[in-house]
JSON list of C-alpha atoms in Angstrom, two decimals:
[
{"chain": "A", "resi": 1, "resn": "ASP", "atom": "CA", "xyz": [7.77, -10.07, 3.42]},
{"chain": "A", "resi": 2, "resn": "ALA", "atom": "CA", "xyz": [7.87, -13.65, 4.71]},
{"chain": "A", "resi": 3, "resn": "GLY", "atom": "CA", "xyz": [4.15, -14.18, 4.34]},
{"chain": "A", "resi": 4, "resn": "VAL", "atom": "CA", "xyz": [1.98, -16.13, 6.75]},
{"chain": "A", "resi": 5, "resn": "ILE", "atom": "CA", "xyz": [4.07, -18.81, 8.41]},
{"chain": "A", "resi": 6, "resn": "GLN", "atom": "CA", "xyz": [2.53, -22.03, 9.66]},
{"chain": "A", "resi": 7, "resn": "SER", "atom": "CA", "xyz": [4.13, -24.86, 11.56]},
{"chain": "A", "resi": 8, "resn": "PRO", "atom": "CA", "xyz": [4.50, -27.72, 11.44]},
{"chain": "A", "resi": 9, "resn": "ARG", "atom": "CA", "xyz": [4.10, -28.36, 7.72]},
{"chain": "A", "resi": 10, "resn": "HIS", "atom": "CA", "xyz": [3.06, -31.95, 8.39]},
{"chain": "A", "resi": 11, "resn": "GLU", "atom": "CA", "xyz": [1.83, -33.59, 11.57]},
{"chain": "A", "resi": 12, "resn": "VAL", "atom": "CA", "xyz": [1.12, -37.26, 12.12]},
{"chain": "A", "resi": 13, "resn": "THR", "atom": "CA", "xyz": [-0.30, -38.28, 15.45]},
{"chain": "A", "resi": 14, "resn": "GLU", "atom": "CA", "xyz": [-2.30, -41.00, 17.08]},
{"chain": "A", "resi": 15, "resn": "MET", "atom": "CA", "xyz": [-5.90, -40.73, 18.09]},
{"chain": "A", "resi": 16, "resn": "GLY", "atom": "CA", "xyz": [-6.31, -39.20, 21.53]},
{"chain": "A", "resi": 17, "resn": "GLN", "atom": "CA", "xyz": [-3.17, -37.13, 21.39]},
{"chain": "A", "resi": 18, "resn": "GLU", "atom": "CA", "xyz": [-3.09, -33.36, 21.68]},
{"chain": "A", "resi": 19, "resn": "VAL", "atom": "CA", "xyz": [-2.21, -31.46, 18.53]},
{"chain": "A", "resi": 20, "resn": "THR", "atom": "CA", "xyz": [-1.11, -27.83, 18.39]},
{"chain": "A", "resi": 21, "resn": "LEU", "atom": "CA", "xyz": [-0.89, -25.95, 15.13]},
{"chain": "A", "resi": 22, "resn": "ARG", "atom": "CA", "xyz": [0.91, -22.63, 14.98]},
{"chain": "A", "resi": 23, "resn": "CYS", "atom": "CA", "xyz": [0.58, -19.53, 12.87]},
{"chain": "A", "resi": 24, "resn": "LYS", "atom": "CA", "xyz": [2.52, -16.31, 12.52]},
{"chain": "A", "resi": 25, "resn": "PRO", "atom": "CA", "xyz": [0.54, -13.72, 10.54]},
{"chain": "A", "resi": 26, "resn": "ILE", "atom": "CA", "xyz": [2.06, -11.06, 8.34]},
{"chain": "A", "resi": 27, "resn": "SER", "atom": "CA", "xyz": [3.39, -8.16, 10.40]},
{"chain": "A", "resi": 28, "resn": "GLY", "atom": "CA", "xyz": [0.89, -5.33, 10.55]},
{"chain": "A", "resi": 29, "resn": "HIS", "atom": "CA", "xyz": [-2.12, -7.51, 9.75]},
{"chain": "A", "resi": 30, "resn": "ASN", "atom": "CA", "xyz": [-4.82, -7.25, 12.39]},
{"chain": "A", "resi": 31, "resn": "SER", "atom": "CA", "xyz": [-7.15, -10.09, 11.41]},
{"chain": "A", "resi": 32, "resn": "LEU", "atom": "CA", "xyz": [-6.33, -13.77, 11.53]},
{"chain": "A", "resi": 33, "resn": "PHE", "atom": "CA", "xyz": [-8.37, -16.69, 10.21]},
{"chain": "A", "resi": 34, "resn": "TRP", "atom": "CA", "xyz": [-8.17, -20.46, 10.68]},
{"chain": "A", "resi": 35, "resn": "TYR", "atom": "CA", "xyz": [-9.58, -22.62, 7.88]},
{"chain": "A", "resi": 36, "resn": "ARG", "atom": "CA", "xyz": [-9.80, -26.38, 7.47]},
{"chain": "A", "resi": 37, "resn": "GLN", "atom": "CA", "xyz": [-9.86, -28.15, 4.11]},
{"chain": "A", "resi": 38, "resn": "THR", "atom": "CA", "xyz": [-11.01, -31.67, 3.36]},
{"chain": "A", "resi": 39, "resn": "MET", "atom": "CA", "xyz": [-12.06, -33.40, 0.17]},
{"chain": "A", "resi": 40, "resn": "MET", "atom": "CA", "xyz": [-15.58, -33.87, 1.46]},
{"chain": "A", "resi": 41, "resn": "ARG", "atom": "CA", "xyz": [-16.27, -30.42, 2.88]},
{"chain": "A", "resi": 42, "resn": "GLY", "atom": "CA", "xyz": [-13.85, -28.15, 1.02]},
{"chain": "A", "resi": 43, "resn": "LEU", "atom": "CA", "xyz": [-12.56, -25.03, 2.75]},
{"chain": "A", "resi": 44, "resn": "GLU", "atom": "CA", "xyz": [-14.31, -24.25, 6.01]},
{"chain": "A", "resi": 45, "resn": "LEU", "atom": "CA", "xyz": [-13.77, -21.24, 8.24]},
{"chain": "A", "resi": 46, "resn": "LEU", "atom": "CA", "xyz": [-13.20, -22.37, 11.81]},
{"chain": "A", "resi": 47, "resn": "ILE", "atom": "CA", "xyz": [-12.57, -19.13, 13.67]},
{"chain": "A", "resi": 48, "resn": "TYR", "atom": "CA", "xyz": [-11.24, -15.66, 13.12]},
{"chain": "A", "resi": 49, "resn": "PHE", "atom": "CA", "xyz": [-9.72, -12.94, 15.25]},
{"chain": "A", "resi": 50, "resn": "ASN", "atom": "CA", "xyz": [-9.71, -9.16, 14.96]},
{"chain": "A", "resi": 51, "resn": "ASN", "atom": "CA", "xyz": [-7.03, -7.39, 16.97]},
{"chain": "A", "resi": 52, "resn": "ASN", "atom": "CA", "xyz": [-6.28, -10.64, 18.83]},
{"chain": "A", "resi": 53, "resn": "VAL", "atom": "CA", "xyz": [-9.91, -11.02, 19.94]},
{"chain": "A", "resi": 54, "resn": "PRO", "atom": "CA", "xyz": [-11.97, -13.99, 18.73]},
{"chain": "A", "resi": 55, "resn": "ILE", "atom": "CA", "xyz": [-14.92, -12.63, 16.77]},
{"chain": "A", "resi": 56, "resn": "ASP", "atom": "CA", "xyz": [-16.66, -15.69, 15.38]},
{"chain": "A", "resi": 57, "resn": "ASP", "atom": "CA", "xyz": [-15.93, -19.27, 16.40]},
{"chain": "A", "resi": 58, "resn": "SER", "atom": "CA", "xyz": [-19.15, -20.73, 15.03]},
{"chain": "A", "resi": 59, "resn": "GLY", "atom": "CA", "xyz": [-17.14, -22.87, 12.64]},
{"chain": "A", "resi": 60, "resn": "MET", "atom": "CA", "xyz": [-15.23, -24.66, 15.38]},
{"chain": "A", "resi": 61, "resn": "PRO", "atom": "CA", "xyz": [-16.57, -28.20, 15.15]},
{"chain": "A", "resi": 62, "resn": "GLU", "atom": "CA", "xyz": [-16.44, -29.26, 18.79]},
{"chain": "A", "resi": 63, "resn": "ASP", "atom": "CA", "xyz": [-15.16, -28.39, 22.20]},
{"chain": "A", "resi": 64, "resn": "ARG", "atom": "CA", "xyz": [-12.11, -30.43, 21.38]},
{"chain": "A", "resi": 65, "resn": "PHE", "atom": "CA", "xyz": [-11.01, -27.52, 19.23]},
{"chain": "A", "resi": 66, "resn": "SER", "atom": "CA", "xyz": [-9.67, -24.31, 20.73]},
{"chain": "A", "resi": 67, "resn": "ALA", "atom": "CA", "xyz": [-7.80, -21.34, 19.32]},
{"chain": "A", "resi": 68, "resn": "LYS", "atom": "CA", "xyz": [-5.84, -18.57, 20.94]},
{"chain": "A", "resi": 69, "resn": "MET", "atom": "CA", "xyz": [-4.12, -15.41, 19.83]},
{"chain": "A", "resi": 70, "resn": "PRO", "atom": "CA", "xyz": [-2.03, -14.17, 22.75]},
{"chain": "A", "resi": 71, "resn": "ASN", "atom": "CA", "xyz": [-0.48, -11.37, 20.69]},
{"chain": "A", "resi": 72, "resn": "ALA", "atom": "CA", "xyz": [-0.58, -9.85, 17.23]},
{"chain": "A", "resi": 73, "resn": "SER", "atom": "CA", "xyz": [2.17, -12.09, 15.89]},
{"chain": "A", "resi": 74, "resn": "PHE", "atom": "CA", "xyz": [1.12, -15.54, 17.01]},
{"chain": "A", "resi": 75, "resn": "SER", "atom": "CA", "xyz": [-1.88, -17.84, 17.08]},
{"chain": "A", "resi": 76, "resn": "THR", "atom": "CA", "xyz": [-2.45, -21.48, 17.92]},
{"chain": "A", "resi": 77, "resn": "LEU", "atom": "CA", "xyz": [-5.15, -23.98, 17.04]},
{"chain": "A", "resi": 78, "resn": "LYS", "atom": "CA", "xyz": [-5.32, -26.88, 19.47]},
{"chain": "A", "resi": 79, "resn": "ILE", "atom": "CA", "xyz": [-7.16, -30.17, 19.16]},
{"chain": "A", "resi": 80, "resn": "GLN", "atom": "CA", "xyz": [-7.47, -32.22, 22.31]},
{"chain": "A", "resi": 81, "resn": "PRO", "atom": "CA", "xyz": [-8.07, -35.11, 22.07]},
{"chain": "A", "resi": 82, "resn": "SER", "atom": "CA", "xyz": [-7.55, -35.60, 18.34]},
{"chain": "A", "resi": 83, "resn": "GLU", "atom": "CA", "xyz": [-9.64, -38.02, 16.28]},
{"chain": "A", "resi": 84, "resn": "PRO", "atom": "CA", "xyz": [-9.12, -39.55, 12.83]},
{"chain": "A", "resi": 85, "resn": "ARG", "atom": "CA", "xyz": [-11.90, -37.39, 11.39]},
{"chain": "A", "resi": 86, "resn": "ASP", "atom": "CA", "xyz": [-9.81, -34.32, 12.25]},
{"chain": "A", "resi": 87, "resn": "SER", "atom": "CA", "xyz": [-7.39, -35.30, 9.50]},
{"chain": "A", "resi": 88, "resn": "ALA", "atom": "CA", "xyz": [-7.29, -32.37, 7.07]},
{"chain": "A", "resi": 89, "resn": "VAL", "atom": "CA", "xyz": [-5.18, -29.47, 5.88]},
{"chain": "A", "resi": 90, "resn": "TYR", "atom": "CA", "xyz": [-5.42, -26.52, 8.25]},
{"chain": "A", "resi": 91, "resn": "PHE", "atom": "CA", "xyz": [-4.77, -23.08, 6.83]},
{"chain": "A", "resi": 92, "resn": "CYS", "atom": "CA", "xyz": [-4.09, -19.85, 8.61]},
{"chain": "A", "resi": 93, "resn": "ALA", "atom": "CA", "xyz": [-4.69, -16.53, 6.86]},
{"chain": "A", "resi": 94, "resn": "SER", "atom": "CA", "xyz": [-4.22, -12.90, 7.81]},
{"chain": "A", "resi": 95, "resn": "ARG", "atom": "CA", "xyz": [-5.58, -9.60, 6.58]},
{"chain": "A", "resi": 96, "resn": "ARG", "atom": "CA", "xyz": [-4.41, -6.05, 6.88]},
{"chain": "A", "resi": 97, "resn": "ARG", "atom": "CA", "xyz": [-6.47, -3.46, 8.70]},
{"chain": "A", "resi": 98, "resn": "GLY", "atom": "CA", "xyz": [-8.78, -1.70, 6.25]},
{"chain": "A", "resi": 99, "resn": "SER", "atom": "CA", "xyz": [-8.26, -4.30, 3.55]},
{"chain": "A", "resi": 100, "resn": "ASN", "atom": "CA", "xyz": [-11.52, -6.20, 3.37]},
{"chain": "A", "resi": 101, "resn": "GLU", "atom": "CA", "xyz": [-10.73, -8.17, 0.32]},
{"chain": "A", "resi": 102, "resn": "LYS", "atom": "CA", "xyz": [-7.28, -9.61, 0.55]},
{"chain": "A", "resi": 103, "resn": "LEU", "atom": "CA", "xyz": [-6.56, -12.59, 2.72]},
{"chain": "A", "resi": 104, "resn": "PHE", "atom": "CA", "xyz": [-3.04, -13.94, 2.67]},
{"chain": "A", "resi": 105, "resn": "PHE", "atom": "CA", "xyz": [-2.87, -17.65, 3.35]},
{"chain": "A", "resi": 106, "resn": "GLY", "atom": "CA", "xyz": [-0.09, -19.74, 4.76]},
{"chain": "A", "resi": 107, "resn": "SER", "atom": "CA", "xyz": [1.05, -23.01, 3.20]},
{"chain": "A", "resi": 108, "resn": "GLY", "atom": "CA", "xyz": [-1.05, -25.03, 5.60]},
{"chain": "A", "resi": 109, "resn": "THR", "atom": "CA", "xyz": [-0.48, -27.88, 8.02]},
{"chain": "A", "resi": 110, "resn": "GLN", "atom": "CA", "xyz": [-1.30, -31.36, 6.78]},
{"chain": "A", "resi": 111, "resn": "LEU", "atom": "CA", "xyz": [-2.68, -33.22, 9.81]},
{"chain": "A", "resi": 112, "resn": "SER", "atom": "CA", "xyz": [-3.07, -36.97, 9.86]},
{"chain": "A", "resi": 113, "resn": "VAL", "atom": "CA", "xyz": [-4.63, -38.58, 12.91]},
{"chain": "A", "resi": 114, "resn": "LEU", "atom": "CA", "xyz": [-4.18, -42.35, 12.93]},
{"chain": "B", "resi": 1, "resn": "ASP", "atom": "CA", "xyz": [-23.67, -13.58, 1.28]},
{"chain": "B", "resi": 2, "resn": "ALA", "atom": "CA", "xyz": [-24.99, -14.45, -2.18]},
{"chain": "B", "resi": 3, "resn": "LYS", "atom": "CA", "xyz": [-24.33, -17.92, -3.52]},
{"chain": "B", "resi": 4, "resn": "THR", "atom": "CA", "xyz": [-22.19, -18.47, -6.60]},
{"chain": "B", "resi": 5, "resn": "THR", "atom": "CA", "xyz": [-22.31, -21.15, -9.28]},
{"chain": "B", "resi": 6, "resn": "GLN", "atom": "CA", "xyz": [-19.22, -22.21, -11.18]},
{"chain": "B", "resi": 7, "resn": "PRO", "atom": "CA", "xyz": [-18.54, -25.08, -13.60]},
{"chain": "B", "resi": 8, "resn": "PRO", "atom": "CA", "xyz": [-16.72, -27.86, -11.73]},
{"chain": "B", "resi": 9, "resn": "SER", "atom": "CA", "xyz": [-13.91, -28.09, -14.23]},
{"chain": "B", "resi": 10, "resn": "MET", "atom": "CA", "xyz": [-12.54, -26.77, -17.50]},
{"chain": "B", "resi": 11, "resn": "ASP", "atom": "CA", "xyz": [-9.50, -27.21, -19.69]},
{"chain": "B", "resi": 12, "resn": "CYS", "atom": "CA", "xyz": [-7.65, -24.54, -21.59]},
{"chain": "B", "resi": 13, "resn": "ALA", "atom": "CA", "xyz": [-4.65, -24.43, -23.88]},
{"chain": "B", "resi": 14, "resn": "GLU", "atom": "CA", "xyz": [-1.35, -22.99, -22.80]},
{"chain": "B", "resi": 15, "resn": "GLY", "atom": "CA", "xyz": [-0.82, -19.50, -24.22]},
{"chain": "B", "resi": 16, "resn": "ARG", "atom": "CA", "xyz": [-4.51, -18.94, -24.86]},
{"chain": "B", "resi": 17, "resn": "ALA", "atom": "CA", "xyz": [-6.91, -16.86, -22.82]},
{"chain": "B", "resi": 18, "resn": "ALA", "atom": "CA", "xyz": [-8.83, -18.72, -20.13]},
{"chain": "B", "resi": 19, "resn": "ASN", "atom": "CA", "xyz": [-12.34, -17.44, -19.45]},
{"chain": "B", "resi": 20, "resn": "LEU", "atom": "CA", "xyz": [-13.80, -18.61, -16.17]},
{"chain": "B", "resi": 21, "resn": "PRO", "atom": "CA", "xyz": [-17.52, -17.95, -15.67]},
{"chain": "B", "resi": 22, "resn": "CYS", "atom": "CA", "xyz": [-19.35, -17.38, -12.42]},
{"chain": "B", "resi": 23, "resn": "ASN", "atom": "CA", "xyz": [-23.07, -16.90, -11.84]},
{"chain": "B", "resi": 24, "resn": "HIS", "atom": "CA", "xyz": [-24.27, -14.90, -8.86]},
{"chain": "B", "resi": 25, "resn": "SER", "atom": "CA", "xyz": [-27.86, -14.12, -9.76]},
{"chain": "B", "resi": 26, "resn": "THR", "atom": "CA", "xyz": [-28.87, -13.24, -6.19]},
{"chain": "B", "resi": 27, "resn": "ILE", "atom": "CA", "xyz": [-26.08, -10.75, -5.65]},
{"chain": "B", "resi": 28, "resn": "SER", "atom": "CA", "xyz": [-27.14, -7.63, -3.80]},
{"chain": "B", "resi": 29, "resn": "GLY", "atom": "CA", "xyz": [-26.09, -4.09, -4.49]},
{"chain": "B", "resi": 30, "resn": "ASN", "atom": "CA", "xyz": [-23.41, -3.90, -1.84]},
{"chain": "B", "resi": 31, "resn": "GLU", "atom": "CA", "xyz": [-21.76, -7.25, -2.53]},
{"chain": "B", "resi": 32, "resn": "TYR", "atom": "CA", "xyz": [-18.41, -7.46, -4.24]},
{"chain": "B", "resi": 33, "resn": "VAL", "atom": "CA", "xyz": [-17.16, -10.25, -6.48]},
{"chain": "B", "resi": 34, "resn": "TYR", "atom": "CA", "xyz": [-13.85, -11.80, -5.42]},
{"chain": "B", "resi": 35, "resn": "TRP", "atom": "CA", "xyz": [-11.69, -14.36, -7.11]},
{"chain": "B", "resi": 36, "resn": "TYR", "atom": "CA", "xyz": [-9.13, -16.57, -5.43]},
{"chain": "B", "resi": 37, "resn": "ARG", "atom": "CA", "xyz": [-7.23, -19.55, -6.70]},
{"chain": "B", "resi": 38, "resn": "GLN", "atom": "CA", "xyz": [-5.60, -22.51, -5.03]},
{"chain": "B", "resi": 39, "resn": "ILE", "atom": "CA", "xyz": [-2.68, -24.25, -6.63]},
{"chain": "B", "resi": 40, "resn": "HIS", "atom": "CA", "xyz": [-2.12, -27.82, -5.53]},
{"chain": "B", "resi": 41, "resn": "SER", "atom": "CA", "xyz": [-0.61, -28.13, -2.04]},
{"chain": "B", "resi": 42, "resn": "GLN", "atom": "CA", "xyz": [-0.75, -24.38, -1.46]},
{"chain": "B", "resi": 43, "resn": "GLY", "atom": "CA", "xyz": [-3.06, -22.01, 0.36]},
{"chain": "B", "resi": 44, "resn": "PRO", "atom": "CA", "xyz": [-5.59, -19.94, -1.59]},
{"chain": "B", "resi": 45, "resn": "GLN", "atom": "CA", "xyz": [-4.26, -16.84, -3.32]},
{"chain": "B", "resi": 46, "resn": "TYR", "atom": "CA", "xyz": [-6.15, -13.61, -3.92]},
{"chain": "B", "resi": 47, "resn": "ILE", "atom": "CA", "xyz": [-6.50, -12.70, -7.61]},
{"chain": "B", "resi": 48, "resn": "ILE", "atom": "CA", "xyz": [-8.85, -9.77, -8.06]},
{"chain": "B", "resi": 49, "resn": "HIS", "atom": "CA", "xyz": [-12.13, -8.25, -6.94]},
{"chain": "B", "resi": 50, "resn": "GLY", "atom": "CA", "xyz": [-14.70, -5.77, -8.20]},
{"chain": "B", "resi": 51, "resn": "LEU", "atom": "CA", "xyz": [-18.11, -4.24, -7.59]},
{"chain": "B", "resi": 52, "resn": "LYS", "atom": "CA", "xyz": [-19.53, -3.30, -10.97]},
{"chain": "B", "resi": 53, "resn": "ASN", "atom": "CA", "xyz": [-16.75, -1.92, -13.11]},
{"chain": "B", "resi": 54, "resn": "ASN", "atom": "CA", "xyz": [-14.39, -4.19, -14.98]},
{"chain": "B", "resi": 55, "resn": "GLU", "atom": "CA", "xyz": [-11.08, -4.60, -13.23]},
{"chain": "B", "resi": 56, "resn": "THR", "atom": "CA", "xyz": [-7.61, -5.55, -14.40]},
{"chain": "B", "resi": 57, "resn": "ASN", "atom": "CA", "xyz": [-4.39, -6.26, -12.59]},
{"chain": "B", "resi": 58, "resn": "ALA", "atom": "CA", "xyz": [-1.15, -8.09, -13.28]},
{"chain": "B", "resi": 59, "resn": "MET", "atom": "CA", "xyz": [-2.76, -11.48, -12.82]},
{"chain": "B", "resi": 60, "resn": "ALA", "atom": "CA", "xyz": [-6.13, -11.25, -14.52]},
{"chain": "B", "resi": 61, "resn": "SER", "atom": "CA", "xyz": [-9.12, -9.26, -15.69]},
{"chain": "B", "resi": 62, "resn": "LEU", "atom": "CA", "xyz": [-12.58, -9.34, -14.16]},
{"chain": "B", "resi": 63, "resn": "ILE", "atom": "CA", "xyz": [-15.60, -8.64, -16.34]},
{"chain": "B", "resi": 64, "resn": "ILE", "atom": "CA", "xyz": [-18.88, -8.09, -14.49]},
{"chain": "B", "resi": 65, "resn": "THR", "atom": "CA", "xyz": [-22.12, -7.94, -16.46]},
{"chain": "B", "resi": 66, "resn": "GLU", "atom": "CA", "xyz": [-24.20, -4.80, -16.27]},
{"chain": "B", "resi": 67, "resn": "ASP", "atom": "CA", "xyz": [-26.90, -6.49, -14.19]},
{"chain": "B", "resi": 68, "resn": "ARG", "atom": "CA", "xyz": [-24.12, -7.95, -11.99]},
{"chain": "B", "resi": 69, "resn": "LYS", "atom": "CA", "xyz": [-25.69, -11.39, -12.07]},
{"chain": "B", "resi": 70, "resn": "SER", "atom": "CA", "xyz": [-22.60, -12.98, -13.55]},
{"chain": "B", "resi": 71, "resn": "SER", "atom": "CA", "xyz": [-18.91, -12.36, -14.07]},
{"chain": "B", "resi": 72, "resn": "THR", "atom": "CA", "xyz": [-15.94, -13.76, -15.95]},
{"chain": "B", "resi": 73, "resn": "LEU", "atom": "CA", "xyz": [-12.38, -14.05, -14.81]},
{"chain": "B", "resi": 74, "resn": "ILE", "atom": "CA", "xyz": [-9.95, -13.83, -17.70]},
{"chain": "B", "resi": 75, "resn": "LEU", "atom": "CA", "xyz": [-6.42, -15.15, -17.57]},
{"chain": "B", "resi": 76, "resn": "PRO", "atom": "CA", "xyz": [-5.05, -13.51, -20.72]},
{"chain": "B", "resi": 77, "resn": "HIS", "atom": "CA", "xyz": [-2.25, -15.96, -21.52]},
{"chain": "B", "resi": 78, "resn": "ALA", "atom": "CA", "xyz": [-2.65, -19.13, -19.52]},
{"chain": "B", "resi": 79, "resn": "THR", "atom": "CA", "xyz": [0.48, -20.96, -18.47]},
{"chain": "B", "resi": 80, "resn": "LEU", "atom": "CA", "xyz": [0.91, -24.40, -16.98]},
{"chain": "B", "resi": 81, "resn": "ARG", "atom": "CA", "xyz": [1.42, -22.73, -13.60]},
{"chain": "B", "resi": 82, "resn": "ASP", "atom": "CA", "xyz": [-2.13, -21.39, -13.78]},
{"chain": "B", "resi": 83, "resn": "THR", "atom": "CA", "xyz": [-3.47, -24.90, -13.26]},
{"chain": "B", "resi": 84, "resn": "ALA", "atom": "CA", "xyz": [-5.46, -24.55, -10.04]},
{"chain": "B", "resi": 85, "resn": "VAL", "atom": "CA", "xyz": [-8.90, -24.44, -8.47]},
{"chain": "B", "resi": 86, "resn": "TYR", "atom": "CA", "xyz": [-10.46, -21.01, -8.99]},
{"chain": "B", "resi": 87, "resn": "TYR", "atom": "CA", "xyz": [-13.01, -19.73, -6.49]},
{"chain": "B", "resi": 88, "resn": "CYS", "atom": "CA", "xyz": [-15.60, -17.05, -7.17]},
{"chain": "B", "resi": 89, "resn": "ILE", "atom": "CA", "xyz": [-16.95, -15.48, -3.98]},
{"chain": "B", "resi": 90, "resn": "VAL", "atom": "CA", "xyz": [-19.40, -12.68, -3.38]},
{"chain": "B", "resi": 91, "resn": "ARG", "atom": "CA", "xyz": [-19.53, -10.90, -0.10]},
{"chain": "B", "resi": 92, "resn": "VAL", "atom": "CA", "xyz": [-20.50, -7.64, 1.48]},
{"chain": "B", "resi": 93, "resn": "HIS", "atom": "CA", "xyz": [-17.74, -5.11, 1.81]},
{"chain": "B", "resi": 94, "resn": "GLY", "atom": "CA", "xyz": [-17.16, -3.82, 5.31]},
{"chain": "B", "resi": 95, "resn": "ASP", "atom": "CA", "xyz": [-19.98, -5.81, 6.82]},
{"chain": "B", "resi": 96, "resn": "LYS", "atom": "CA", "xyz": [-18.96, -5.97, 10.44]},
{"chain": "B", "resi": 97, "resn": "ALA", "atom": "CA", "xyz": [-21.79, -8.28, 11.28]},
{"chain": "B", "resi": 98, "resn": "ALA", "atom": "CA", "xyz": [-20.50, -10.79, 8.75]},
{"chain": "B", "resi": 99, "resn": "GLY", "atom": "CA", "xyz": [-17.09, -10.24, 10.15]},
{"chain": "B", "resi": 100, "resn": "ASN", "atom": "CA", "xyz": [-15.35, -9.87, 6.82]},
{"chain": "B", "resi": 101, "resn": "LYS", "atom": "CA", "xyz": [-15.09, -13.61, 6.43]},
{"chain": "B", "resi": 102, "resn": "LEU", "atom": "CA", "xyz": [-14.77, -15.33, 3.07]},
{"chain": "B", "resi": 103, "resn": "THR", "atom": "CA", "xyz": [-16.83, -18.44, 2.38]},
{"chain": "B", "resi": 104, "resn": "PHE", "atom": "CA", "xyz": [-15.38, -20.71, -0.30]},
{"chain": "B", "resi": 105, "resn": "GLY", "atom": "CA", "xyz": [-17.56, -22.86, -2.52]},
{"chain": "B", "resi": 106, "resn": "GLY", "atom": "CA", "xyz": [-16.51, -25.72, -4.77]},
{"chain": "B", "resi": 107, "resn": "GLY", "atom": "CA", "xyz": [-14.70, -23.62, -7.35]},
{"chain": "B", "resi": 108, "resn": "THR", "atom": "CA", "xyz": [-13.65, -24.52, -10.89]},
{"chain": "B", "resi": 109, "resn": "ARG", "atom": "CA", "xyz": [-10.78, -26.91, -11.41]},
{"chain": "B", "resi": 110, "resn": "VAL", "atom": "CA", "xyz": [-8.78, -25.47, -14.31]},
{"chain": "B", "resi": 111, "resn": "LEU", "atom": "CA", "xyz": [-6.28, -27.59, -16.16]},
{"chain": "B", "resi": 112, "resn": "VAL", "atom": "CA", "xyz": [-3.95, -25.78, -18.52]},
{"chain": "B", "resi": 113, "resn": "LYS", "atom": "CA", "xyz": [-2.68, -28.16, -21.18]},
{"chain": "B", "resi": 114, "resn": "PRO", "atom": "CA", "xyz": [0.44, -27.74, -23.30]}
]
């Protein structure tokens, strides 16, 4: 099992640029979560999907943020335009159907917006 | 979901048992206690969960008091690799309205010393 795969591992960009973060959940998992982690705010849930459908995006900070899950094996989190305050580690996690308790997290994407 | 209170940090000696407390005095009858940990530069990792009975797995033991207002995570023989932030979370099981999302608090920063 390869686990949850996120790319890129690190991203450095300039303010105003578009940033796309990618996530491949564990095969067979039907829920996918995007979290953001900063020193100030800790781990925050941005959005999650069940069966490729967005269920709760109340954590998405602004319209600059958007997430998609076109199929069960791929999701993207896009920031357009990016701002320095978006700098954080972004984690993707997935969960198997019927398994309420176990989220499997990826290694994260360290985003730096200059 | 009920709020949890954890000490911000604690040290423990390598090879000894580490006992991590968590208070959840407002926990309701259908809320489970979950523990995750986050090793530096990695995503959070599921450890264990329980409702009211004590639980044990390969990683740890979970002791929940009879009134369920507090719990203790026990790492039986701490190693240097157990140095991490440990999160105690309570949440409803199978609550579709809550969307099965985990909310992380500040956690306890555990340092295992040789």
